[in-house]
Tab-separated table of C-alpha atoms and ligand atoms in Angstrom:
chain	number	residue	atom	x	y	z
A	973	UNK	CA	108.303	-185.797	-46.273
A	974	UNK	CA	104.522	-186.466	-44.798
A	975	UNK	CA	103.946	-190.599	-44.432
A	976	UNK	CA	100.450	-189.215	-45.052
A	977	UNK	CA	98.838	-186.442	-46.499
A	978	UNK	CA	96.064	-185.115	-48.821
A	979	UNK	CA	97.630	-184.078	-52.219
A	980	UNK	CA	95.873	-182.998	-55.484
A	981	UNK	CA	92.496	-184.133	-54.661
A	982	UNK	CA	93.663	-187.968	-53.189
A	983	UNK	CA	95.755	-189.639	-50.196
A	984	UNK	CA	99.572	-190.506	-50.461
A	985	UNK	CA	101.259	-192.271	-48.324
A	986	UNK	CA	104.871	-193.788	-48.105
A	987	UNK	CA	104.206	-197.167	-48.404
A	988	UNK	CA	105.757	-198.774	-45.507
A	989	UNK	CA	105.808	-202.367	-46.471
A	990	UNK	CA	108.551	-201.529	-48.886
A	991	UNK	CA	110.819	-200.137	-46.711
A	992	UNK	CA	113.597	-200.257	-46.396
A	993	UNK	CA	114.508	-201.463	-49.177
A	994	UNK	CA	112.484	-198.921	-51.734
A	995	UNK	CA	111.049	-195.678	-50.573
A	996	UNK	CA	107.845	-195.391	-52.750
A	997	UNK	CA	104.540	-193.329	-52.556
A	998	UNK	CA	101.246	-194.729	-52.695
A	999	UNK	CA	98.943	-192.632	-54.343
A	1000	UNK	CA	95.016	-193.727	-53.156
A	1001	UNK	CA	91.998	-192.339	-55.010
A	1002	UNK	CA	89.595	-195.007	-54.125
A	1003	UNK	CA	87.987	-195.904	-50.677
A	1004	UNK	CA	89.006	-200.021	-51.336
A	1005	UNK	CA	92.676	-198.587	-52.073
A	1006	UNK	CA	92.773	-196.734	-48.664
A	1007	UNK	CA	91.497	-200.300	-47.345
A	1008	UNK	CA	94.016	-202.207	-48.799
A	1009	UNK	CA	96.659	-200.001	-47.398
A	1010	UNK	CA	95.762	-199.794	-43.746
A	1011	UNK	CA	94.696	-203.848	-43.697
A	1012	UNK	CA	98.025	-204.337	-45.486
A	1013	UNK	CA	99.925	-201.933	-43.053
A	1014	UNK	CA	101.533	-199.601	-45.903
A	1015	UNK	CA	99.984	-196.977	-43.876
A	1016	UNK	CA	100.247	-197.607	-40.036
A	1017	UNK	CA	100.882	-196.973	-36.246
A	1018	UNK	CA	98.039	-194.806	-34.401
A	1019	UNK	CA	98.321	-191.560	-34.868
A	1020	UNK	CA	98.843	-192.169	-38.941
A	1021	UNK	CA	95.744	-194.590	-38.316
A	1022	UNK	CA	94.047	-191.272	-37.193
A	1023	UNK	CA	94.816	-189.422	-40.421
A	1024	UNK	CA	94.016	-192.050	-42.995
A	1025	UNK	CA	90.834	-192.368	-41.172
A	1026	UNK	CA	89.883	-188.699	-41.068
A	1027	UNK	CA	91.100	-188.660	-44.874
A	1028	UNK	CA	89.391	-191.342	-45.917
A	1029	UNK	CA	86.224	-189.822	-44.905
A	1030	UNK	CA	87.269	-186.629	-46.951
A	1031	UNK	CA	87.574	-188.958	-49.995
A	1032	UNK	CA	84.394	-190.493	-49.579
A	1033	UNK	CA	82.829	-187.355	-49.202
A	1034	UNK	CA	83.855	-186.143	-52.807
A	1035	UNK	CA	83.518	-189.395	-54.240
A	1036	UNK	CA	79.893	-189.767	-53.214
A	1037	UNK	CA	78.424	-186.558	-52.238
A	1038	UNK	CA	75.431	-187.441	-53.700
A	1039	UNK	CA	74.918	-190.900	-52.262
A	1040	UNK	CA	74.295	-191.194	-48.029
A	1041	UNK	CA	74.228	-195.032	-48.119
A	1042	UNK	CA	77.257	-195.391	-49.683
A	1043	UNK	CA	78.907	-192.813	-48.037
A	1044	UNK	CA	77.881	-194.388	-44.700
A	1045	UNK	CA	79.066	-197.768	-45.702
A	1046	UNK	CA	82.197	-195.986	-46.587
A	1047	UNK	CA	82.553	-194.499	-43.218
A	1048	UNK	CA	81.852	-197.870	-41.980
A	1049	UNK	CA	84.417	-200.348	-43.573
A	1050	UNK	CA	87.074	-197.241	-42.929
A	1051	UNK	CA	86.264	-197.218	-39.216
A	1052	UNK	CA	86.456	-200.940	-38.767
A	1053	UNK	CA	89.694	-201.669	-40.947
A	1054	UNK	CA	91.519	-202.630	-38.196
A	1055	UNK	CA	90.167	-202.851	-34.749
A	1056	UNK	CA	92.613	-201.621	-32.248
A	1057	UNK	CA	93.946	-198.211	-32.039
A	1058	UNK	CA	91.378	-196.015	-31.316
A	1059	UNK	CA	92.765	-193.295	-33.647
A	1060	UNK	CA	91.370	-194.766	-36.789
A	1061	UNK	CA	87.413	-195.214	-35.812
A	1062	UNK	CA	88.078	-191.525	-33.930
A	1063	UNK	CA	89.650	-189.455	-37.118
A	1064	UNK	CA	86.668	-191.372	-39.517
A	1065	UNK	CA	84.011	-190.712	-37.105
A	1066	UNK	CA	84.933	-187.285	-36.339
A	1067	UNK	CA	85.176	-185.961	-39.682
A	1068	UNK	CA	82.185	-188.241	-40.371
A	1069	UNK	CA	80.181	-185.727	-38.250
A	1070	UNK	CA	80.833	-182.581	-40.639
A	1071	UNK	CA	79.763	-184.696	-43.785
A	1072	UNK	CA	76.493	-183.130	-43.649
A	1073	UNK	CA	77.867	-179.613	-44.002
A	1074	UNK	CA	79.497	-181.151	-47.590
A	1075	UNK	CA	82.927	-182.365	-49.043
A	1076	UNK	CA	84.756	-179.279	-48.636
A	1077	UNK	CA	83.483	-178.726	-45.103
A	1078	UNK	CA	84.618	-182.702	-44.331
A	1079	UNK	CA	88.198	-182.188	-45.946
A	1080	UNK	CA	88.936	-178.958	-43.868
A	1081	UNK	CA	88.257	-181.585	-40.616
A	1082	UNK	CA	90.377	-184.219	-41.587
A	1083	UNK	CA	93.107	-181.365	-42.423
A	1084	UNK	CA	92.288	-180.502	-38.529
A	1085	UNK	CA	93.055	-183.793	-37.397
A	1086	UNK	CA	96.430	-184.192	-39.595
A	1087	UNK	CA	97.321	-180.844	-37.791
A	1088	UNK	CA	96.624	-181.582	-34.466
A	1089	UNK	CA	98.699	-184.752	-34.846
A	1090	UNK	CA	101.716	-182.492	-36.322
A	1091	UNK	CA	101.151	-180.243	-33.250
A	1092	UNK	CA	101.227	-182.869	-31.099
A	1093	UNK	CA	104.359	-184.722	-32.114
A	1094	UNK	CA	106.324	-181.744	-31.604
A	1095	UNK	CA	104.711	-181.548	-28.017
A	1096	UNK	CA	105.172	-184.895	-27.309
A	1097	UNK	CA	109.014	-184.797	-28.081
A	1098	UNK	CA	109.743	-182.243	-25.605
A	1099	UNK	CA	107.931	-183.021	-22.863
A	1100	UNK	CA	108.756	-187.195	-23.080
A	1101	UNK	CA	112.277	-185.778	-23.429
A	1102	UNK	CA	112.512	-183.793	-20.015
A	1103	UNK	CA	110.914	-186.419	-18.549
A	1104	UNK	CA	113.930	-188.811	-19.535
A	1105	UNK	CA	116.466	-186.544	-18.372
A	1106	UNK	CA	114.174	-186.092	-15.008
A	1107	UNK	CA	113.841	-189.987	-14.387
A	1108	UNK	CA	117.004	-191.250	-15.857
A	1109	UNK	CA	119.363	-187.934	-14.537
A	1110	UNK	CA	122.415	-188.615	-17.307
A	1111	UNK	CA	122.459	-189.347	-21.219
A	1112	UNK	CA	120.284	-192.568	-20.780
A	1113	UNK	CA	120.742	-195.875	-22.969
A	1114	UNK	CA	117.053	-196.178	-24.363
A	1115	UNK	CA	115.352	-199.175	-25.517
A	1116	UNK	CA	112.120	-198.884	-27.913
A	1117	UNK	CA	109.602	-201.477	-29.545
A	1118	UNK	CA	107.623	-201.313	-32.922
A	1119	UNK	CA	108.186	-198.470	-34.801
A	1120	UNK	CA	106.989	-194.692	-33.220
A	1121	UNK	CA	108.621	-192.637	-35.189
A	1122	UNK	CA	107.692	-190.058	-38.185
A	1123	UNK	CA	106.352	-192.912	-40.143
A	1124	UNK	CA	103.579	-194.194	-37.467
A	1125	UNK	CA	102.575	-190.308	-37.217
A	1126	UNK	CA	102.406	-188.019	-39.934
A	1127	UNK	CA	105.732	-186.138	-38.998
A	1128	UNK	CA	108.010	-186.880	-35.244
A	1129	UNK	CA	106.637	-189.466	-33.650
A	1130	UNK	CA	105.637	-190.531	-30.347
A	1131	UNK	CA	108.448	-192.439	-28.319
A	1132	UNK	CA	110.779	-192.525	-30.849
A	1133	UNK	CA	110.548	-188.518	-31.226
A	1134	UNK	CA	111.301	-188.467	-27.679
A	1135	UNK	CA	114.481	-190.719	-28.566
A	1136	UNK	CA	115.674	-188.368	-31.775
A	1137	UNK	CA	114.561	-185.315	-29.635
A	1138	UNK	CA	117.144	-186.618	-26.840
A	1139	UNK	CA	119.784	-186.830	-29.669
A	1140	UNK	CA	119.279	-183.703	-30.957
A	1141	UNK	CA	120.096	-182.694	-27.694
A	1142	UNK	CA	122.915	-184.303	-27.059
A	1143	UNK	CA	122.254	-186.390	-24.714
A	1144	UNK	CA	121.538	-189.756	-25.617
A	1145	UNK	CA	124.048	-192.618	-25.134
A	1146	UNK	CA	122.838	-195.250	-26.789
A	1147	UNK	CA	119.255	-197.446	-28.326
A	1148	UNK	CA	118.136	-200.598	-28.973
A	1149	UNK	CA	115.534	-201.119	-31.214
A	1150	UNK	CA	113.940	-204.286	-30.978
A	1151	UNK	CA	112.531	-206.010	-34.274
A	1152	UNK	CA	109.287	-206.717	-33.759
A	1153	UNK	CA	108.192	-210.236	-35.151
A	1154	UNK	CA	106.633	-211.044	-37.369
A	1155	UNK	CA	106.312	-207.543	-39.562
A	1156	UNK	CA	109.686	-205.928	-38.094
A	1157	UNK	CA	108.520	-202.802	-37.864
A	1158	UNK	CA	111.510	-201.817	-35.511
A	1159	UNK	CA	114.427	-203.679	-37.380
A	1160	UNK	CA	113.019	-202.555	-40.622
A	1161	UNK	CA	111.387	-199.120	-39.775
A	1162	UNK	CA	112.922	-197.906	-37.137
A	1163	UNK	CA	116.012	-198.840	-37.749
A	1164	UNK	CA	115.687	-196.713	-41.179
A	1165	UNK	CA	114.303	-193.757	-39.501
A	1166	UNK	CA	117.574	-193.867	-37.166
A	1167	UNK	CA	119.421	-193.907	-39.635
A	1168	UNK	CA	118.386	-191.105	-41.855
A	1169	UNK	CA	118.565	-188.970	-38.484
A	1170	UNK	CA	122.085	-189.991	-37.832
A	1171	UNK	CA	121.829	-191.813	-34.539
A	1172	UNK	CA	124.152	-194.967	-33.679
A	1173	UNK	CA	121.534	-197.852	-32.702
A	1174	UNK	CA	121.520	-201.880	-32.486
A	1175	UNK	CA	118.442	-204.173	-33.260
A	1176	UNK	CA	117.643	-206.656	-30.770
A	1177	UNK	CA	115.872	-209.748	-31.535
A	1178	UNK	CA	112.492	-209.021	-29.331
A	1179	UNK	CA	113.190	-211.737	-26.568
A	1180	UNK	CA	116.666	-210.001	-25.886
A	1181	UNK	CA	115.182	-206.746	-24.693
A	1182	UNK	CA	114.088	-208.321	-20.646
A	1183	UNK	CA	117.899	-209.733	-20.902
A	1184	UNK	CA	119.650	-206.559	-21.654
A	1185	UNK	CA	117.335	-204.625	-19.237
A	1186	UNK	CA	118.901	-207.338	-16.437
A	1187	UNK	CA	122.201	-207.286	-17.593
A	1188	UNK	CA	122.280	-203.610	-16.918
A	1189	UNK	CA	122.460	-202.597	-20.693
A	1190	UNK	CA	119.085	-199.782	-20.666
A	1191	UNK	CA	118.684	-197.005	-18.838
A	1192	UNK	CA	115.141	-196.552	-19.692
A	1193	UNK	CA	112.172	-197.975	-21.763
A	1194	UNK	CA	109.900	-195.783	-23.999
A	1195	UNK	CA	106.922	-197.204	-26.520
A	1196	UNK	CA	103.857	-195.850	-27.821
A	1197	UNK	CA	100.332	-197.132	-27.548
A	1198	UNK	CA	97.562	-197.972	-30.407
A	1199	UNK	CA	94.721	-197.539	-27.141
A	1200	UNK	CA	95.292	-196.086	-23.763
A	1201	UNK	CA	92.146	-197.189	-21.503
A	1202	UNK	CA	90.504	-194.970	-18.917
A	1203	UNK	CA	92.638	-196.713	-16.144
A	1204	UNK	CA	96.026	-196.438	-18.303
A	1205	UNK	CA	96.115	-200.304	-19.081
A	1206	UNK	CA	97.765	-199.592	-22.594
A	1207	UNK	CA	97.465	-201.290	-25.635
A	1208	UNK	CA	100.664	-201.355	-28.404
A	1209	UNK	CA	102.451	-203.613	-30.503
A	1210	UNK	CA	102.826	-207.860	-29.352
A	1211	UNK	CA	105.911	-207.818	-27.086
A	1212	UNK	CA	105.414	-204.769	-25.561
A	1213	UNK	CA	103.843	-206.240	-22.502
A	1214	UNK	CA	107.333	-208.391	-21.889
A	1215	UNK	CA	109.283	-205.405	-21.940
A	1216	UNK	CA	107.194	-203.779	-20.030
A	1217	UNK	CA	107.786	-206.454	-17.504
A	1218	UNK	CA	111.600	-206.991	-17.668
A	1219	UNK	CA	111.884	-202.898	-17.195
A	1220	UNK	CA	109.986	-203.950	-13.834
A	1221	UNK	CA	112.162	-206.386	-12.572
A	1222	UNK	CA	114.853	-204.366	-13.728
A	1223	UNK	CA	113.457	-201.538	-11.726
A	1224	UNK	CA	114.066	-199.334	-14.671
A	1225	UNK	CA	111.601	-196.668	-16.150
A	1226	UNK	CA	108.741	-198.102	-18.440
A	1227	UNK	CA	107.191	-194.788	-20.539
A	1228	UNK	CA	104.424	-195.087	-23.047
A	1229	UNK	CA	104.149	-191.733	-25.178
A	1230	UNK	CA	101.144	-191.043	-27.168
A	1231	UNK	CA	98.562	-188.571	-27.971
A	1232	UNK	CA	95.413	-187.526	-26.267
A	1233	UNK	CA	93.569	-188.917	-29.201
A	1234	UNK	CA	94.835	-192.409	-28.079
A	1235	UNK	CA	93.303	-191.999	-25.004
A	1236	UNK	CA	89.880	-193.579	-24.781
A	1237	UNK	CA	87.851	-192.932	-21.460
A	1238	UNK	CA	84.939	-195.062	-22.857
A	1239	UNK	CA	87.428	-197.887	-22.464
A	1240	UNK	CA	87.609	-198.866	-18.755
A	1241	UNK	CA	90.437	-201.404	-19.056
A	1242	UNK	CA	92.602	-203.642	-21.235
A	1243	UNK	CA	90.130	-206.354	-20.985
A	1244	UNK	CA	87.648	-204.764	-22.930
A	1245	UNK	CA	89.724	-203.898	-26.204
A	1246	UNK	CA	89.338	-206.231	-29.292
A	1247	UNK	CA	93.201	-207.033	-29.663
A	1248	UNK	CA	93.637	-207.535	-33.925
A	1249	UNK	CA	94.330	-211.185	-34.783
A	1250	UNK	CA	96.340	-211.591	-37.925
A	1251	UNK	CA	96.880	-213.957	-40.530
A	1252	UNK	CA	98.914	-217.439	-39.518
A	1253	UNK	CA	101.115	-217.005	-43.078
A	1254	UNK	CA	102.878	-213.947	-41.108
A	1255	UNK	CA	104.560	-216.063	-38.712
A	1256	UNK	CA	105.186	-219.998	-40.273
A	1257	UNK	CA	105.065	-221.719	-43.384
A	1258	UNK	CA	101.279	-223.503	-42.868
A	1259	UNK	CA	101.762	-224.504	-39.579
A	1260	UNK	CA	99.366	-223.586	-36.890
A	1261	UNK	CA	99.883	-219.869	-35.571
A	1262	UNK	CA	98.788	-217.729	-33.219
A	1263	UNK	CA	99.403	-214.176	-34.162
A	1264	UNK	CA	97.759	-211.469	-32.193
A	1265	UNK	CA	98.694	-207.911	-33.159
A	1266	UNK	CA	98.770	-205.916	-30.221
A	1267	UNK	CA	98.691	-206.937	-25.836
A	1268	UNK	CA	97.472	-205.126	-23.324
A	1269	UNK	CA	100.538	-204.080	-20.614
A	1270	UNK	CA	98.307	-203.472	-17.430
A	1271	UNK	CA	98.962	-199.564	-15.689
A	1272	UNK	CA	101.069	-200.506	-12.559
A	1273	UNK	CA	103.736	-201.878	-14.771
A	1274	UNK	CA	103.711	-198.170	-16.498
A	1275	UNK	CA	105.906	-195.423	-14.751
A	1276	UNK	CA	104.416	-192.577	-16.925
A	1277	UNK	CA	102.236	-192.079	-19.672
A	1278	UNK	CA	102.848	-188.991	-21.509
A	1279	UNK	CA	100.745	-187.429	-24.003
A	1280	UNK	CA	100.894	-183.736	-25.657
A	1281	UNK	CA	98.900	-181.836	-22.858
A	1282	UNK	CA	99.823	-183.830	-19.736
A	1283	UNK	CA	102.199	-186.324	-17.945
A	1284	UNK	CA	100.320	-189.105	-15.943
A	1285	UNK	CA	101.700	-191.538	-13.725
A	1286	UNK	CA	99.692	-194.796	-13.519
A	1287	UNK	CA	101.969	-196.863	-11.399
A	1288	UNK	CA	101.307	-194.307	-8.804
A	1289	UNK	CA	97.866	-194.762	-9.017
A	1290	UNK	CA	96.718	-191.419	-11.361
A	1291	UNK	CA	94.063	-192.278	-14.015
A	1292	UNK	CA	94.142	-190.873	-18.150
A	1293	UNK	CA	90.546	-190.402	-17.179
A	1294	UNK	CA	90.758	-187.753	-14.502
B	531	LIG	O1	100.503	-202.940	-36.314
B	531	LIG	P1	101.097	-201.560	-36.281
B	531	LIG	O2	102.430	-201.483	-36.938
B	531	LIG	O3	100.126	-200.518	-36.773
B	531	LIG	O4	101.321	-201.275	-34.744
B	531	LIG	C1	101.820	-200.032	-34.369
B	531	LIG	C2	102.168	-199.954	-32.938
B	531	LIG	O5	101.911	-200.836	-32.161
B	531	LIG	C3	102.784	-198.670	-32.470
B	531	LIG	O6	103.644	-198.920	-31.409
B	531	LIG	C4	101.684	-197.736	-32.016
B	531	LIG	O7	100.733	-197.527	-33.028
B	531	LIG	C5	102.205	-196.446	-31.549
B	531	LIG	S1	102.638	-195.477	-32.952
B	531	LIG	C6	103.150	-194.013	-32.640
């Protein structure tokens, strides 16, 4: 099934804050519903973000084809529900610009932009894949962060279709998941997307992953990004940025996979993204927090970027925007 997708005239999603424990669909027929869900993360990850954005401007669109201020707020509050991955603000804005052509002509765009993220998935898989084999050279012992997979895209995935792609092969030895505090998006979905495709894994609690990576225990690292800047400093999930630096030290291969919509050329570097501060109440119980989203892993520490159309190699100095 689709996490997202436009059926009978309204969004559904799976809602991912239930899983794993209940797989449920969220049916949204209300701008404030689609909101909720991406504020709330029952629909996330970027390339999802993408859809829900492009969607939610198709909703709007019917729901107030006769009123341009309210559509524009809508387009508005959709763009700026979260503030990080550039997919979101890109799918609203782009289907945004066919709203004057009317609802039908809007939907057909944001059915462009769930396609193209299909497309790319499948892309993505094969090309991250060979690139494994390439750097790694036997059936590597991955490690991935966050959750990449079918559920942060519409169908695949970014790094963690390059992971099932590598089973499907044949050739994967082993993964680690790490869990992702404070929403566990790995140990909750990643680890159920692994398991409905049949591959062996382990959760690791986050701060294990630099450990293993010295001890020996990972072959390779491979995440995906919520905003790639124009000089490859890449922006994904809290934690990212330590494994990032423990596949360094461990002088092990550090891959981001994403798509070319993640790219954003009009961002020079990681300094200049708003990184997503969340509530305090998702990490203690009323103490003090500090509870940022997303960090910024800077583009020497990153051995290759890969995307659907290319393969780029920051750490040896190419740039996403050339
Ligand atoms: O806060 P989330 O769960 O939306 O964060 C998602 C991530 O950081 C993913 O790693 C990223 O969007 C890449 S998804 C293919």
């Amino acid at each position: 099934m689709r996490t997202i997708d436009w059926v009978d005239g309204a969004i559904e999603i799976i809602d991912q804050t239930a899983l794993p424990v209940e797989e449920r669909v969220l049916r949204l027929t209300t701008v404030p519903e689609l909101i909720t869900a991406i504020q709330s993360l029952a629909v996330r990850g970027a390339p999802a973000l993408g859809v829900a954005g492009a969607l939610g401007v198709a909703l709007a669109a019917r729901l107030h084809a006769d009123d341009d201020q309210k559509l524009a707020d809508c387009v508005r509050a959709i763009e700026s529900a979260r503030p990080t991955a550039v997919n979101l603000a890109r799918g609203a804005r782009r289907t945004a610009r066919r709203l004057p052509d009317g609802p039908d002509a809007a939907l057909t765009e944001a059915l462009l932009v769930r396609d193209e993220e299909i497309a790319a998935s499948e892309a993505m898989a094969t090309r991250g894949a060979d690139l494994i084999t390439e750097l790694c050279g036997r059936a590597p012992r991955m490690l991935t962060h966050c959750n990449t997979g079918g559920l942060a895209a519409v169908v695949g995935g970014t790094a963690l279709g390059v992971v099932l792609e590598l089973h499907r092969r044949g050739t994967l030895r082993d993964v680690l998941a790490s869990e992702t505090r404070p929403l566990l998006q790995g140990a909750r979905l990643t680890a159920w997307e692994l398991t409905r495709a049949g591959v062996d894994f382990r959760v690791a609690v986050d701060g294990a992953g630099p450990f293993l990576m010295a001890r020996g225990e990972v072959d390779a690292v491979v995440v995906g990004a919520d905003r790639i800047c124009a000089n490859g400093d890449t922006i994904n999930k809290i934690g990212t940025y330590a494994h990032a630096l423990g596949a360094q030290r461990a002088g092990i291969p550090f891959v981001v996979v994403a798509p070319e919509s993640t790219i954003d050329p009009d961002t020079p570097d990681g300094a200049a993204v708003e990184i997503e501060d969340r509530s305090g109440a998702e990490v203690t119980a009323g103490f003090p927090a500090a509870n940022p989203a997303f960090d910024v892993t800077p583009h020497d520490l990153i051995t290759a970027i890969v995307t659907d159309r290319r393969t780029i190699r920051p750490g040896s100095g190419d740039r996403p925007d050339s």
